[in-house]
mmCIF file of C-alpha atoms in Angstrom:
data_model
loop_
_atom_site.group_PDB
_atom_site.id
_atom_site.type_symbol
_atom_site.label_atom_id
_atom_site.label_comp_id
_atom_site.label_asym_id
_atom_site.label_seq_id
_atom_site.Cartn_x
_atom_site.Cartn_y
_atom_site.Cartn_z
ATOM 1 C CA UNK A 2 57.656 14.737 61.226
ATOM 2 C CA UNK A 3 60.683 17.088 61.460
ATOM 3 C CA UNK A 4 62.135 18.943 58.925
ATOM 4 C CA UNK A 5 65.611 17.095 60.000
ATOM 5 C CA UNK A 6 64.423 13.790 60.813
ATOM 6 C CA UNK A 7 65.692 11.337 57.904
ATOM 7 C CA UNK A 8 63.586 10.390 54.864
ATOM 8 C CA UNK A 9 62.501 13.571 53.422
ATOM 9 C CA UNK A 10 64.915 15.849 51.731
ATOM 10 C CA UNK A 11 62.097 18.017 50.897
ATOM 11 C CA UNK A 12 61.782 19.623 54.479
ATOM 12 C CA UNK A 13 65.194 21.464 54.139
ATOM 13 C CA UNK A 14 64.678 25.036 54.972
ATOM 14 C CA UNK A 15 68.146 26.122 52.978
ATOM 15 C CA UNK A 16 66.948 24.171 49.758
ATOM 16 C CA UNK A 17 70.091 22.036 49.944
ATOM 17 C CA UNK A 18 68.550 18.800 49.865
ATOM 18 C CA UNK A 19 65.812 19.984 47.269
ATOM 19 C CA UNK A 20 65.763 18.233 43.611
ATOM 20 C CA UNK A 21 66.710 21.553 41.437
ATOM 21 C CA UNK A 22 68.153 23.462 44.278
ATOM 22 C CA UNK A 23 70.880 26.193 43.828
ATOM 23 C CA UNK A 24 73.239 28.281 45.444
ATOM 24 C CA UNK A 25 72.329 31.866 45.593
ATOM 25 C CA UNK A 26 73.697 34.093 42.750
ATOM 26 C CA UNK A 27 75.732 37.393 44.392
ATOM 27 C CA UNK A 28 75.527 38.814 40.510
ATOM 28 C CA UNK A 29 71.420 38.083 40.922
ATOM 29 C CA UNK A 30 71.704 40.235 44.137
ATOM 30 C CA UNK A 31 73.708 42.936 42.567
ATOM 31 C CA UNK A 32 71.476 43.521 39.368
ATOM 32 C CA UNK A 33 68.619 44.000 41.807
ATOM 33 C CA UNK A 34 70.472 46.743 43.812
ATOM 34 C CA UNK A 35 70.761 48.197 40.376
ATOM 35 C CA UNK A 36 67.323 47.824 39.371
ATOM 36 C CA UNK A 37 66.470 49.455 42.808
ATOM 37 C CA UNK A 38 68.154 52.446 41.892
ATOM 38 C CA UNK A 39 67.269 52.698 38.364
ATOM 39 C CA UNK A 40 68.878 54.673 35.560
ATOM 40 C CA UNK A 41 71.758 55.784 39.057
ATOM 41 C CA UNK A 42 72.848 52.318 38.939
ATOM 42 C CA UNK A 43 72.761 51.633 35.092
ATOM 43 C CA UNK A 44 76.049 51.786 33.388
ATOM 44 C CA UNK A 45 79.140 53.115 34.742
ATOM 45 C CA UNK A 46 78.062 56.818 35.214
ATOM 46 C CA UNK A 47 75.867 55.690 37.757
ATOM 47 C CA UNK A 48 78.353 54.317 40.194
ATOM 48 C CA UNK A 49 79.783 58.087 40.252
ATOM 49 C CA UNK A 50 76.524 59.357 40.568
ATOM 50 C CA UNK A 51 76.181 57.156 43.911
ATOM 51 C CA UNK A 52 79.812 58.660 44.618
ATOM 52 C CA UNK A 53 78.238 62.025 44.273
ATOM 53 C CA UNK A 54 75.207 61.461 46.145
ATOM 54 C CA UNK A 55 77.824 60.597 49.194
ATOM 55 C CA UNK A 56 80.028 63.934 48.933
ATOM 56 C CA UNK A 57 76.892 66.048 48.514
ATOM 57 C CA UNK A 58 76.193 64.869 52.048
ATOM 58 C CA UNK A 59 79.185 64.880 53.593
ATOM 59 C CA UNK A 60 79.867 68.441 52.670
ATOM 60 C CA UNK A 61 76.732 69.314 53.802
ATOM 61 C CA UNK A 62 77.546 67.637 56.911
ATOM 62 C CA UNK A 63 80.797 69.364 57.525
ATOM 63 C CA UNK A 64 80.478 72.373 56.677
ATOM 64 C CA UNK A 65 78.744 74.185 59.655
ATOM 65 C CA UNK A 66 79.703 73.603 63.357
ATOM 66 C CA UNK A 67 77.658 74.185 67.025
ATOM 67 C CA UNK A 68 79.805 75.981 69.500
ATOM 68 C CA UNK A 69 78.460 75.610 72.969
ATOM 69 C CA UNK A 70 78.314 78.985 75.350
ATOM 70 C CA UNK A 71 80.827 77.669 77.558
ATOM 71 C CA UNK A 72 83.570 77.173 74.615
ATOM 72 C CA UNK A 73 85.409 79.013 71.482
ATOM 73 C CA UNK A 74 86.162 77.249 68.370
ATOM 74 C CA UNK A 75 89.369 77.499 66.911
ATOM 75 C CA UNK A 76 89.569 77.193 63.088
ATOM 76 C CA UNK A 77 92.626 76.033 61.056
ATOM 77 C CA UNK A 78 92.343 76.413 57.368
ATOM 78 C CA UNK A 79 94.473 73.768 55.537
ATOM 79 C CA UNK A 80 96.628 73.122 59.047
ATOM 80 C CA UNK A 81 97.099 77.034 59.759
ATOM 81 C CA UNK A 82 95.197 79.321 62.003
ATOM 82 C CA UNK A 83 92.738 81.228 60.710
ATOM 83 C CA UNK A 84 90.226 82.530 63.166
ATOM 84 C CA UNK A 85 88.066 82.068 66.812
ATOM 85 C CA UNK A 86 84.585 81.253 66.512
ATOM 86 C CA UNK A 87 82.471 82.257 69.631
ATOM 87 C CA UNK A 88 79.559 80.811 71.022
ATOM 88 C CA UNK A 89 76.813 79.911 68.360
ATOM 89 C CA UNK A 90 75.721 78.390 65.140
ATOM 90 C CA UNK A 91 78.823 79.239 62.294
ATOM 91 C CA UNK A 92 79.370 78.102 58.567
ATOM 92 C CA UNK A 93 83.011 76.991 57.678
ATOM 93 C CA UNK A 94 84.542 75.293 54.537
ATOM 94 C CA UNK A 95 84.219 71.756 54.869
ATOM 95 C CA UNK A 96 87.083 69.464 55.831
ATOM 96 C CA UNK A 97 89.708 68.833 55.829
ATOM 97 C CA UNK A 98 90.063 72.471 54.248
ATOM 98 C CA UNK A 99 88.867 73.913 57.796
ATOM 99 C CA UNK A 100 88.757 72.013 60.782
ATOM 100 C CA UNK A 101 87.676 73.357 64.101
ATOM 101 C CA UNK A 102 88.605 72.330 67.569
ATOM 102 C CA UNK A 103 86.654 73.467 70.208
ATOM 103 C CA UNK A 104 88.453 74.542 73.864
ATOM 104 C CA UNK A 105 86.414 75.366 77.022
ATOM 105 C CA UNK A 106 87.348 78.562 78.658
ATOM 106 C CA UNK A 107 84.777 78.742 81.580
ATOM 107 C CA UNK A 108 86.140 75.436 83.012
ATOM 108 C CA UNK A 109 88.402 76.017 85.996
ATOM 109 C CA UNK A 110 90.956 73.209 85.915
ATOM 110 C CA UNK A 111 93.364 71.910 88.593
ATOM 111 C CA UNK A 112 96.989 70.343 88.782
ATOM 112 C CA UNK A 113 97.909 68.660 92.216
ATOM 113 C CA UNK A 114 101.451 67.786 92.970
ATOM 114 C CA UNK A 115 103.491 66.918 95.964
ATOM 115 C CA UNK A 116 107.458 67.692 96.394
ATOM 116 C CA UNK A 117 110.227 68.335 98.164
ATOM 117 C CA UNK A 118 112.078 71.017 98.286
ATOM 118 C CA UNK A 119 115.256 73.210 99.616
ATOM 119 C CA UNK A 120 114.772 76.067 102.061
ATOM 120 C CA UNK A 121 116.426 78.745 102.367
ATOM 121 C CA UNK A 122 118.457 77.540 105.535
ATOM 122 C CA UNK A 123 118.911 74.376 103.547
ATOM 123 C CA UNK A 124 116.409 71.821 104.985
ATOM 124 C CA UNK A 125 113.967 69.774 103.716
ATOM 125 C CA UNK A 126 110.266 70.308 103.347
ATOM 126 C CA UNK A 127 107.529 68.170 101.860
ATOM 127 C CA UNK A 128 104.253 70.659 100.454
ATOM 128 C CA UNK A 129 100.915 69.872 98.845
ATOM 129 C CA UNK A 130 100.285 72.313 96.176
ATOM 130 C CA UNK A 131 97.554 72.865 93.887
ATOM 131 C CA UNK A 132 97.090 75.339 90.781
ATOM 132 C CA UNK A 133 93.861 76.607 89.350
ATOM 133 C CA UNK A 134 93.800 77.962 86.204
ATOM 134 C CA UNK A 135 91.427 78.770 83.196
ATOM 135 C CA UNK A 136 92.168 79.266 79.212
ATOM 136 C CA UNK A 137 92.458 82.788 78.390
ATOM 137 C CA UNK A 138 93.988 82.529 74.904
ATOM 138 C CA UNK A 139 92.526 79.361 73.193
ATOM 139 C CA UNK A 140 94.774 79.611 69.921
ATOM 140 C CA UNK A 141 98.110 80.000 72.168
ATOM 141 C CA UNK A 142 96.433 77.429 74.755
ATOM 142 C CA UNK A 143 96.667 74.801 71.600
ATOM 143 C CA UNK A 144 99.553 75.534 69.542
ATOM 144 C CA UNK A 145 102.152 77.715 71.490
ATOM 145 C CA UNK A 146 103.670 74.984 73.721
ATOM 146 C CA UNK A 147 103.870 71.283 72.696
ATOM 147 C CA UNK A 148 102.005 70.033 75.987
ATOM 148 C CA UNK A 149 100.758 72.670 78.373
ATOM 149 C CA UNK A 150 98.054 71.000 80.470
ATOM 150 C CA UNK A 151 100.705 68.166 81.512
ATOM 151 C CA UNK A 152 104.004 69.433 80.313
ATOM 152 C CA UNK A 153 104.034 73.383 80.736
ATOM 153 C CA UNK A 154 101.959 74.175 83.426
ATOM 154 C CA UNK A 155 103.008 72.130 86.286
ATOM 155 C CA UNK A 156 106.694 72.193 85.095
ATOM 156 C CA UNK A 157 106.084 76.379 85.748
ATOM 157 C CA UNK A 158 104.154 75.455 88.869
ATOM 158 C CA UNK A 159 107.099 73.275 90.450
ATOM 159 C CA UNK A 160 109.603 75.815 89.838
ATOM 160 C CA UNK A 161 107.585 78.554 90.961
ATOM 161 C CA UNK A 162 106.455 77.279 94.248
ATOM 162 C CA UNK A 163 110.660 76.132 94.518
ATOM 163 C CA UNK A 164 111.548 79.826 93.724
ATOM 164 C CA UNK A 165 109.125 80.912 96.927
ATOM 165 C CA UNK A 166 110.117 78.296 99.672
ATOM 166 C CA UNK A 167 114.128 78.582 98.785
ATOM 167 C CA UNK A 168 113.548 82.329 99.872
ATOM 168 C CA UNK A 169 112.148 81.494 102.859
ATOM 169 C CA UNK A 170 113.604 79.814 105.780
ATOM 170 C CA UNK A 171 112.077 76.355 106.609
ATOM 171 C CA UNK A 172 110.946 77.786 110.317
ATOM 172 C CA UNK A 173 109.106 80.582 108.307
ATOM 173 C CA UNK A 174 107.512 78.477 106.122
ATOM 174 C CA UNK A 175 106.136 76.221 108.635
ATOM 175 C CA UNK A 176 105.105 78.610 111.285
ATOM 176 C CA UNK A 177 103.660 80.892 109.121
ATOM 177 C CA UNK A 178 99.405 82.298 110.198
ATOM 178 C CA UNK A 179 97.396 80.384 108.779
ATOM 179 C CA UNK A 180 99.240 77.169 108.430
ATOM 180 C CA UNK A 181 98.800 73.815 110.473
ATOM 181 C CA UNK A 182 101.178 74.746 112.825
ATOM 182 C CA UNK A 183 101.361 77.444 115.724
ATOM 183 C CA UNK A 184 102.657 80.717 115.009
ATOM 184 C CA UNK A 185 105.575 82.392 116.779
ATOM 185 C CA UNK A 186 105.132 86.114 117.269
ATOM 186 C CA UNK A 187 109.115 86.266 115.627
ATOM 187 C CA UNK A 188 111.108 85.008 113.179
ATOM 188 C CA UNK A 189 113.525 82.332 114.476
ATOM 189 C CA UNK A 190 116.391 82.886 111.561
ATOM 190 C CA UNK A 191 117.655 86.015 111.474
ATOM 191 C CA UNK A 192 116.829 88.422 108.603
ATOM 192 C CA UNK A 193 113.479 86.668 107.589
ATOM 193 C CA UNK A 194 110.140 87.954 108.503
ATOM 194 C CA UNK A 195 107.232 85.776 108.881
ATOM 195 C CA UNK A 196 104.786 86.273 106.046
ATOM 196 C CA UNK A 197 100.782 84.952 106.012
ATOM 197 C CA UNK A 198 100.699 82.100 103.847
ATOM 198 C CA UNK A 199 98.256 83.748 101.778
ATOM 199 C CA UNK A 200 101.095 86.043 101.056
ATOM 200 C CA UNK A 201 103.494 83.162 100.232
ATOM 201 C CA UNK A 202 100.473 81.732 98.277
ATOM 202 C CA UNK A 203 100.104 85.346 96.333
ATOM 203 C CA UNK A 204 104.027 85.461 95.795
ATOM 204 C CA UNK A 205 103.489 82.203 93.577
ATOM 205 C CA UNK A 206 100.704 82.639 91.741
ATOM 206 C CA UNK A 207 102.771 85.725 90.915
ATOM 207 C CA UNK A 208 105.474 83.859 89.669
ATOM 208 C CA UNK A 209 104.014 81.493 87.883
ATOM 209 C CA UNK A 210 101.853 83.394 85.891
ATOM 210 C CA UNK A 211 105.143 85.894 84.821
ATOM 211 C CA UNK A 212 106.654 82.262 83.605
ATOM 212 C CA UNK A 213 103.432 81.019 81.523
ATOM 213 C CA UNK A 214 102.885 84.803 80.025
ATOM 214 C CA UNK A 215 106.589 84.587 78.704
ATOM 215 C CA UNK A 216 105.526 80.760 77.321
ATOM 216 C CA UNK A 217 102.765 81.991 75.765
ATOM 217 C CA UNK A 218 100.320 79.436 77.716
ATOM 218 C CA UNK A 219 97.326 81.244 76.656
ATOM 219 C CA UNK A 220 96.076 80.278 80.432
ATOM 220 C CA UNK A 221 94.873 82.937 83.340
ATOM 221 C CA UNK A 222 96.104 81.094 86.766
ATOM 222 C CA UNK A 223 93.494 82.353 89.410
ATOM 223 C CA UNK A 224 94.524 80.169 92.776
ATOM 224 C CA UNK A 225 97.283 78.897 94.437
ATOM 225 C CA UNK A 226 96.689 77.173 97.518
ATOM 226 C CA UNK A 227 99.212 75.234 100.133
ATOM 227 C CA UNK A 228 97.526 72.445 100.995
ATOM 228 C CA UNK A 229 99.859 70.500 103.731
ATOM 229 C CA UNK A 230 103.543 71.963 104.763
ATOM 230 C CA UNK A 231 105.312 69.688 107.171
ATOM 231 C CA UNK A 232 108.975 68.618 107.484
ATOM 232 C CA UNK A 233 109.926 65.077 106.629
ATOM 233 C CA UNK A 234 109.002 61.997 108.488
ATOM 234 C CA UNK A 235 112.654 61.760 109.819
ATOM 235 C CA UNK A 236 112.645 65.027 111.870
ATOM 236 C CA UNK A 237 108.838 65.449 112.398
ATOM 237 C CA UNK A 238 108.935 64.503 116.164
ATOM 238 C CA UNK A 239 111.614 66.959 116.709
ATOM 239 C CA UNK A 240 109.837 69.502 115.040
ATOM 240 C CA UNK A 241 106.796 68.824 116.805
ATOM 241 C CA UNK A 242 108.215 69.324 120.108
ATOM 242 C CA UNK A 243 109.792 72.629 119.451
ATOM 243 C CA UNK A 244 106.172 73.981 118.274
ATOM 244 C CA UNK A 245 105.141 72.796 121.251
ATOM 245 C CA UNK A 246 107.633 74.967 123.324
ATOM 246 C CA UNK A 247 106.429 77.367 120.943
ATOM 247 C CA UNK A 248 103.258 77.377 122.371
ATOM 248 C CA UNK A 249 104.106 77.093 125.890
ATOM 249 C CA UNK A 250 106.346 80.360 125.014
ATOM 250 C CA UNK A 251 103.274 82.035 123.221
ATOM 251 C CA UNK A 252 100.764 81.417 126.594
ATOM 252 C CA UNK A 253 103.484 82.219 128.584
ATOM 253 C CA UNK A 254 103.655 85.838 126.347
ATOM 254 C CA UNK A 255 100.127 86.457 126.166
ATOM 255 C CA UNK A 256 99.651 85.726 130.099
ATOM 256 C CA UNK A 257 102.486 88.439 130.460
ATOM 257 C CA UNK A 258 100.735 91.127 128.083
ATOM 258 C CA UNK A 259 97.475 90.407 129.400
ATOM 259 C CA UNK A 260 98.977 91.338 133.167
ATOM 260 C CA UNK A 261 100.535 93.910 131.829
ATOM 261 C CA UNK A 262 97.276 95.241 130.137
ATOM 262 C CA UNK A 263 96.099 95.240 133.582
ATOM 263 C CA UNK A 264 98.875 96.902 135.868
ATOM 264 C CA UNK A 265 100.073 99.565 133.140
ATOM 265 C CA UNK A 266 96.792 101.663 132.884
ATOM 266 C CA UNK A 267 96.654 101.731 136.585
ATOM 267 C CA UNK A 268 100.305 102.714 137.082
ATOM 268 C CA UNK A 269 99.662 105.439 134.540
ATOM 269 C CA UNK A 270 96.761 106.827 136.059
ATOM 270 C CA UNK A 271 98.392 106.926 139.443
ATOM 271 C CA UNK A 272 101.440 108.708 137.841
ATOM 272 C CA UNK A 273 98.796 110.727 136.513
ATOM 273 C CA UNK A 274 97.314 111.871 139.578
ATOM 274 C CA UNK A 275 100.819 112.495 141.480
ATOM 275 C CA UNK A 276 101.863 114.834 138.572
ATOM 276 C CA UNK A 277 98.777 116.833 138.915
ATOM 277 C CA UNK A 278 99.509 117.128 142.805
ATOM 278 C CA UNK A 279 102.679 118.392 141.877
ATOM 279 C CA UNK A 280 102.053 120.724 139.622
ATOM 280 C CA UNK A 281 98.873 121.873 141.151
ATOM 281 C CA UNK A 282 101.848 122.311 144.573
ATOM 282 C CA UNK A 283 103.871 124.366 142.554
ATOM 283 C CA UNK A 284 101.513 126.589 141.274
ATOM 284 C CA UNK A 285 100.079 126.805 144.426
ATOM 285 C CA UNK A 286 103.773 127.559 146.137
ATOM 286 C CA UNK A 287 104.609 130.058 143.488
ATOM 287 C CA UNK A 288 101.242 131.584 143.903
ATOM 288 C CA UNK A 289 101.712 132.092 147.359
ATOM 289 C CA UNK A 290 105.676 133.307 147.068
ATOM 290 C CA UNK A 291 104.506 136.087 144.643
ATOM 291 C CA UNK A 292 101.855 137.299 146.869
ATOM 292 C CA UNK A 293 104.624 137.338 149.971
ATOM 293 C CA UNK A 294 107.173 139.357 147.264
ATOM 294 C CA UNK A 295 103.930 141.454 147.179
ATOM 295 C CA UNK A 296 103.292 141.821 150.310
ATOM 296 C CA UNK A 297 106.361 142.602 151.706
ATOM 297 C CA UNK A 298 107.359 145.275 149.396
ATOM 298 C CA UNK A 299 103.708 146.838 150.309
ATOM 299 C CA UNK A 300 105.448 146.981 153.875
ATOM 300 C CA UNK A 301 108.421 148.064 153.101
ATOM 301 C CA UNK A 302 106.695 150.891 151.329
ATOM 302 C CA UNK A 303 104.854 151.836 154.461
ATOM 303 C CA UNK A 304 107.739 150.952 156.356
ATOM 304 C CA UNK A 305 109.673 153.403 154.559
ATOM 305 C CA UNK A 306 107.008 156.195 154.890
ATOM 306 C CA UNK A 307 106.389 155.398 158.967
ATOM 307 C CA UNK A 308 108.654 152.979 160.319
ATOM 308 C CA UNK A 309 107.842 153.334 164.517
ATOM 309 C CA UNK A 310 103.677 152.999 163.036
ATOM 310 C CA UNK A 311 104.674 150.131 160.889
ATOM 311 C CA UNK A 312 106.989 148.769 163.510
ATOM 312 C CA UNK A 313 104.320 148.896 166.158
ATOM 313 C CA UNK A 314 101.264 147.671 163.951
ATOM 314 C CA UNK A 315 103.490 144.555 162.637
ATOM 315 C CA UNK A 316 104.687 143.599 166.090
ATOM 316 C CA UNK A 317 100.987 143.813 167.650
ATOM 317 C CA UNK A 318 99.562 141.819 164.598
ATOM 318 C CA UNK A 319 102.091 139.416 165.142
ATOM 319 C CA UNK A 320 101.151 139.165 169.024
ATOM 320 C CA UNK A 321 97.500 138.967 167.977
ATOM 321 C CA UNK A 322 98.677 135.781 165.744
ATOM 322 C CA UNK A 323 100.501 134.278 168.624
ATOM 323 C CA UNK A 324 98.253 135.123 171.315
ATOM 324 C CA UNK A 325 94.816 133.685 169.970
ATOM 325 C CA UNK A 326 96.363 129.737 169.875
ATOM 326 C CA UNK A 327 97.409 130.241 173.976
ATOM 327 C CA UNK A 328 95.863 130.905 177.006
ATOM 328 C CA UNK A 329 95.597 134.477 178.480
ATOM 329 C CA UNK A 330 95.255 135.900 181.724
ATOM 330 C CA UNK A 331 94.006 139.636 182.500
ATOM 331 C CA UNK A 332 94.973 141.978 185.690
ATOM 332 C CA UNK A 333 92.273 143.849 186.739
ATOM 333 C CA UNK A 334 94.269 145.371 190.187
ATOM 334 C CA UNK A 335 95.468 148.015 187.889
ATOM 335 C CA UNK A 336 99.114 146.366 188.479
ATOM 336 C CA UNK A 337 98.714 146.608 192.337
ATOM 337 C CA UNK A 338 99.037 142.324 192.664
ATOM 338 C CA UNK A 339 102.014 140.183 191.634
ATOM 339 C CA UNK A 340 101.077 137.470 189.343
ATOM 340 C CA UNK A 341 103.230 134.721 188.459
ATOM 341 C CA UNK A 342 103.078 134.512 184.802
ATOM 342 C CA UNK A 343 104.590 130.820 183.296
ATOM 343 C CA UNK A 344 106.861 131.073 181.165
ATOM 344 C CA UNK A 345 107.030 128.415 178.448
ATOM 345 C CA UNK A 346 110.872 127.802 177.605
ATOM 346 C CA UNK A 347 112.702 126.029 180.069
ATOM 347 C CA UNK A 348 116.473 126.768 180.550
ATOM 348 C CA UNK A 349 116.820 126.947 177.192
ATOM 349 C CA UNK A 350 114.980 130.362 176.850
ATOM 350 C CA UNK A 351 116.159 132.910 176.470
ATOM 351 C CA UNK A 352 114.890 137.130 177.718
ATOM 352 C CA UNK A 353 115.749 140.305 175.653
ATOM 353 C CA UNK A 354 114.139 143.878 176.090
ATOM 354 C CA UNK A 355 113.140 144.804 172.937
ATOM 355 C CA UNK A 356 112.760 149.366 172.596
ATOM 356 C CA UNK A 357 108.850 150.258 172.409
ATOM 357 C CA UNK A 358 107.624 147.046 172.987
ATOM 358 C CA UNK A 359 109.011 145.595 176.939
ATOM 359 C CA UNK A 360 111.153 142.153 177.761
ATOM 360 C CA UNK A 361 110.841 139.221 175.244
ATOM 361 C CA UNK A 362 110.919 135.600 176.327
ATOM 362 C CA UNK A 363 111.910 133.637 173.374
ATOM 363 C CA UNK A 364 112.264 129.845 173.604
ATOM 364 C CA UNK A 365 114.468 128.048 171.335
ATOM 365 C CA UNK A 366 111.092 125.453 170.256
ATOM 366 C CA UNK A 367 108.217 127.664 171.285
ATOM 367 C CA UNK A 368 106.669 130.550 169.723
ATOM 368 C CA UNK A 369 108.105 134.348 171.524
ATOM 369 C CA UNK A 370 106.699 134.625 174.617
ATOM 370 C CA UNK A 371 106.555 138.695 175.937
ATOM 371 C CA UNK A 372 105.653 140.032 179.087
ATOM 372 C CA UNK A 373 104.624 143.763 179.287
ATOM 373 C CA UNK A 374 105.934 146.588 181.426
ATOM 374 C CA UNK A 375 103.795 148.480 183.419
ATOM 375 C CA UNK A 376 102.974 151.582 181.489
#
């Protein structure tokens, strides 16, 4: 039979139902704790020796800390700073007279924001930013500034990445190397250079780690980086057809220099080559006019000494020149025959006797022409 069918009361597992039954006794319970415990539970010095046994180990407890290789501990002694534990195994005064807080300083953490922003031609750009940045100074980190990991830091990083793009024209900005879109080889707003975004990128993390030195951060920022630049949605068509006349303006450029890479070197080497015909001409002409100036004052010298020998020997040399270009015929009657000698002139010759040397036919395109008397 069951324990609960009906009939038997004496099958109640509680005792409720059984003849002498009783509720059980919570003083019962507690005089066997105390019996447990012996003379630390008799009287009422053994209640504060159980007190005792309890703050024994909880000093024990708190009174040493672990600090892991990747962190420092930072100790406050009755709520004020008192020192940086590195790395390691370290006793301390138990709390709450020292309490330590432990702060990683090898993790490299991250903000990400998005905004909007003035140029400096006043338009409107939308950038992705994000900061890196590591705890330096782990005391300054926690108690300089109220909130820095959500307050301090990316207030500093909004303003400093404002302070860069308002000095920078929005054409600049978004044609700048290294960006999404093409590059123009000039600025288009006058008085602004192009810079490399990693320069732009530099230029902030400049900035912003000037403003969180003067806060006392207690933070080393080591990256900036410009994840998407691009105008707004309302003027992003526009914009992308101008970079793409930019483009068409760049091929058309580099098509140009390449050409010109091509027909300047050989221009310059045929300039080259003409100015070293020149000048080797001129030296040559000079070269030759100083050996005439030499060689006719070597005449006139021997002119001077014998001028019917000099006379004689220059006008025979001269008929030897003339003489060996034309054709020659020789009289061997001993001047007996008449020969008809032609004479090369036409009517435009013209016959002189010259002393010493017989009659001269000189024509006005030809070379003198002489004839010799019979002497």
């Amino acid at each position: 039979m069951a324990w609960n069918e009906p009939g038997n009361g004496q099958k109640d597992p509680w005792n409720r139902n059984r003849p002498g039954g009783r509720k059980p006794d919570l003083d019962g319970a507690i005089k066997n704790l105390k019996a447990r415990f012996g003379r630390f539970g008799a009287g009422s010095g053994g209640i504060l020796a159980i007190v005792g046994v309890f703050v024994l180990a909880w000093l024990l407890v708190s009174s040493y800390t672990v600090i892991d290789a990747r962190q420092v501990g930072v100790v406050l002694r009755f709520g004020q700073f008192s020192r940086i534990l590195p790395p390691g195994f370290h006793l301390k005064a138990p709390s709450p007279i020292e309490s330590v807080t432990k702060v990683e300083t090898t993790q490299v953490r991250s903000i990400s924001d998005n905004v909007s922003m003035l140029t400096r031609d006043e338009n409107i750009i939308t950038i992705d930013f994000n900061v890196q940045y590591q705890v330096s100074d782990a005391r300054k980190f926690l108690y300089s500034n109220a909130d820095v990991e959500n307050g301090t830091i990316p207030n500093a990083a909004e303003a400093a990445v404002r302070s860069v793009v308002g000095a920078n024209a929005m054409d600049n900005i978004l044609t700048t190397p290294g960006t999404d879109t093409p590059a123009p080889d000039q600025a288009p707003v006058a008085g602004v250079a192009p810079q490399a975004k990693e320069t732009l990128q530099q230029q902030t993390r400049d900035i912003l780690q000037a403003t969180l030195d003067k806060y006392d951060a207690g933070v080393t920022v080591t990256g900036v980086s410009f994840q998407n630049v691009a105008p707004p949605k309302e003027v992003k068509d526009a914009f992308d057809d101008v970079n793409a006349a930019r483009e068409d303006k760049q091929s058309e450029e580099n098509k140009a220099r390449a050409y010109e890479s091509q027909v300047v070197p050989v221009a310059r080497g045929e300039a080259a080559r003409i100015a070293a015909e020149a000048e080797a001409y001129r030296v040559e002409r000079i070269a030759r006019a100083n050996g005439d100036v030499e060689r006719f004052n070597l005449l006139l010298k021997e002119y001077h000494a014998a001028p019917d020998v000099t006379r004689r020997r220059l006008w025979l040399e001269t008929v030897e020149e003339v003489m060996a270009g034309n054709p020659k015929i020789i009289d061997g009657s001993g001047g007996k025959n008449i020969i008809q000698l032609p004479v090369e002139g036409g009517p435009n010759a013209t016959v002189r006797s010259v002393p010493g040397v017989g009659t001269v036919v000189q024509s006005a395109t030809t070379e003198p022409a002489t004839q010799g008397n019979a002497q």
